[in-house]
XYZ file of C-alpha atoms in Angstrom:
218
model
C 0.251 0.092 -0.259
C 0.725 3.868 -0.320
C 2.601 5.521 3.216
C -0.609 7.480 3.648
C -3.563 4.987 5.758
C -6.218 6.902 3.062
C -6.227 7.895 -0.130
C -5.419 11.670 -0.783
C -3.857 13.296 -3.761
C -4.659 13.313 -6.725
C -6.584 9.901 -6.776
C -7.385 8.272 -10.635
C -11.244 6.593 -11.664
C -10.793 4.221 -14.729
C -13.621 3.916 -17.168
C -11.571 2.385 -20.277
C -14.592 4.072 -22.676
C -13.381 7.047 -22.366
C -9.625 6.852 -22.227
C -7.786 7.739 -24.871
C -5.679 4.769 -25.206
C -4.755 1.637 -23.044
C -6.367 1.848 -19.960
C -3.357 0.365 -18.205
C -1.614 2.939 -20.218
C -3.464 5.575 -19.051
C -2.325 4.789 -15.300
C 1.209 4.401 -16.665
C 1.355 8.208 -17.538
C -0.757 9.127 -14.632
C 1.558 7.671 -11.962
C 3.852 9.211 -13.919
C 2.498 12.157 -13.799
C 2.065 12.504 -9.321
C -0.919 9.509 -9.160
C -0.611 7.002 -6.197
C -4.451 5.530 -5.416
C -6.345 4.185 -8.686
C -9.361 3.299 -7.950
C -10.126 0.040 -10.414
C -13.735 -0.405 -12.129
C -14.622 -1.630 -15.415
C -17.788 -3.111 -13.508
C -18.794 -4.187 -16.643
C -16.378 -7.210 -16.767
C -16.292 -10.622 -15.951
C -14.222 -11.294 -12.649
C -11.425 -12.901 -14.867
C -11.545 -9.848 -16.693
C -11.056 -7.451 -14.049
C -8.861 -10.100 -11.876
C -6.426 -9.965 -14.341
C -6.624 -6.343 -14.967
C -6.194 -5.771 -11.356
C -2.590 -7.756 -10.998
C -1.285 -5.546 -14.598
C -2.483 -1.854 -12.515
C -1.230 -3.517 -9.456
C 2.141 -3.381 -10.634
C 2.247 -0.673 -11.978
C 1.477 1.265 -8.888
C 3.649 -0.957 -6.902
C 6.765 0.136 -8.374
C 5.469 3.983 -7.423
C 4.786 2.756 -4.243
C 1.002 3.096 -5.136
C -2.083 1.131 -4.237
C -4.974 -0.232 -6.210
C -8.394 0.013 -4.864
C -11.106 -1.916 -5.603
C -14.770 -0.772 -6.983
C -16.976 -3.115 -5.415
C -17.263 -5.797 -2.471
C -14.196 -7.942 -4.165
C -11.164 -6.849 -3.658
C -10.039 -9.306 -7.020
C -7.004 -10.597 -4.621
C -6.134 -7.295 -2.970
C -6.982 -5.875 0.188
C -8.628 -2.596 -0.712
C -12.186 -1.700 -2.015
C -14.868 1.135 -2.621
C -18.176 0.527 -2.243
C -20.874 1.510 -3.473
C -24.372 3.794 -1.205
C -26.107 1.282 -1.609
C -24.449 -2.230 0.304
C -23.643 -4.364 1.019
C -23.684 -3.067 5.064
C -21.959 -3.620 7.541
C -18.799 -3.443 5.043
C -16.681 -6.445 4.527
C -14.057 -6.922 6.677
C -10.792 -5.192 4.073
C -7.877 -3.434 5.251
C -8.799 0.006 3.296
C -13.061 -0.124 2.658
C -14.189 3.094 0.617
C -17.842 3.982 0.260
C -19.188 6.660 -2.178
C -22.002 9.307 -0.256
C -23.462 12.125 -1.774
C -25.477 13.790 1.498
C -25.679 13.600 5.288
C -28.140 10.788 5.664
C -24.926 8.282 3.378
C -22.731 9.594 5.332
C -24.345 8.840 8.470
C -24.554 5.897 7.756
C -20.771 5.037 7.733
C -19.273 2.551 10.189
C -15.988 0.903 9.468
C -15.536 2.946 6.462
C -12.052 4.322 6.221
C -12.490 7.316 4.027
C -14.920 8.346 1.623
C -16.054 10.245 -1.319
C -18.791 13.009 -1.760
C -20.300 13.560 -5.263
C -20.802 15.691 -7.418
C -19.113 18.764 -6.016
C -19.466 20.197 -10.010
C -21.257 19.809 -13.233
C -19.686 16.498 -14.525
C -19.771 15.348 -18.140
C -19.180 12.010 -17.262
C -22.525 11.820 -15.418
C -24.474 14.909 -17.225
C -27.038 15.532 -15.348
C -26.077 13.521 -12.342
C -26.513 15.685 -9.120
C -27.132 18.688 -8.193
C -23.719 19.336 -7.558
C -23.351 20.253 -3.953
C -19.710 22.906 -4.964
C -17.301 23.808 -2.690
C -20.058 25.526 -0.239
C -21.981 22.113 0.144
C -19.281 20.148 0.533
C -17.284 21.604 3.260
C -20.655 21.764 5.502
C -20.887 18.083 5.046
C -16.986 17.606 5.378
C -17.470 19.182 8.525
C -20.036 16.514 9.820
C -18.334 13.833 8.977
C -16.416 11.019 10.452
C -14.111 10.012 7.889
C -11.585 12.022 5.158
C -13.371 12.416 2.440
C -12.190 12.910 -1.500
C -14.072 15.069 -3.300
C -15.676 13.831 -6.813
C -17.127 14.589 -9.943
C -16.122 16.718 -12.673
C -12.653 17.538 -11.406
C -10.937 19.587 -14.085
C -8.791 21.986 -13.362
C -6.599 23.325 -10.549
C -8.329 26.047 -8.971
C -10.836 23.503 -8.692
C -8.633 21.154 -6.856
C -7.687 24.043 -4.531
C -11.462 24.716 -3.787
C -12.235 21.073 -2.071
C -8.777 21.421 -0.457
C -10.082 24.326 0.902
C -13.340 22.808 2.062
C -11.758 20.215 3.817
C -10.990 17.208 1.277
C -7.962 15.439 1.739
C -7.844 14.499 -1.578
C -10.258 14.275 -4.998
C -11.276 11.493 -7.688
C -11.449 12.380 -11.434
C -11.992 10.038 -13.428
C -13.089 12.245 -16.914
C -9.904 14.865 -16.618
C -7.318 11.914 -16.833
C -9.946 9.581 -19.551
C -9.366 11.789 -21.953
C -6.666 13.506 -21.990
C -4.413 14.034 -24.274
C -1.546 14.280 -22.157
C -3.008 12.635 -18.973
C 0.939 12.424 -17.042
C 0.333 16.421 -17.302
C -2.540 16.660 -16.305
C -2.264 14.513 -12.943
C 1.177 16.685 -11.798
C -1.083 19.875 -12.185
C -3.236 18.780 -10.902
C -0.770 16.784 -8.173
C 0.774 20.286 -7.624
C -2.191 22.079 -7.207
C -3.511 20.421 -4.274
C 0.412 19.717 -2.636
C 0.375 23.563 -2.662
C -3.455 23.780 -1.453
C -1.944 21.542 1.170
C 1.013 23.880 1.762
C -0.239 27.523 2.641
C -3.130 25.530 4.459
C -5.955 25.901 3.546
C -6.899 22.660 3.881
C -6.219 19.305 5.016
C -6.434 16.046 5.548
C -9.114 15.421 8.644
C -7.643 12.402 10.318
C -10.149 9.329 10.927
C -11.719 8.719 14.608
C -10.416 6.487 16.672
C -12.303 6.005 19.855
C -15.264 4.957 17.173
C -12.987 3.137 15.381
C -13.688 -0.829 15.113
C -9.883 -2.353 14.247
C -9.792 -5.711 12.214
């Protein structure tokens, strides 16, 4: 795993149908630009195909000290999963568990999860019409009541948006379209990563540590 306990910085979500090159090539390029966390989606593939792809991506990330998180309850041979808001509840036992959330009600359901995403923060081309968007003000309000670190997700394409999310208290930003559709994923990843690092150093926001008093130990 990465040296960080939970995903932070720029987190890449995969969607090969939007990629302008083979998915492994996009991930390699994003890692070269500073990405250290990748969430493997591709749920239309068979389990065998996803497991083979997971192995390839882990090898790419492993060389950089990164971590692959698998969307869904099956870690595909790893130990990190990201679950949808709909379930399963309670979360499966795994070394790292994240969950997608969209509002205060879903945040309140969290139990032993290590982190959550909040979306959509901005209008998104990947899921047009999905929302309504939280915008940074709504993101800030939900982060204030969250018991776990939050990744901002949805429509994040620019350095200014990254800085706004960090200012709202996000531990990192989850990015799909801006990297999948990029002509040069390395350049975009480097730009967004630099924006996250600069915002953190400037003190505009910081990752909120997960509370330890109520966290179950696996």
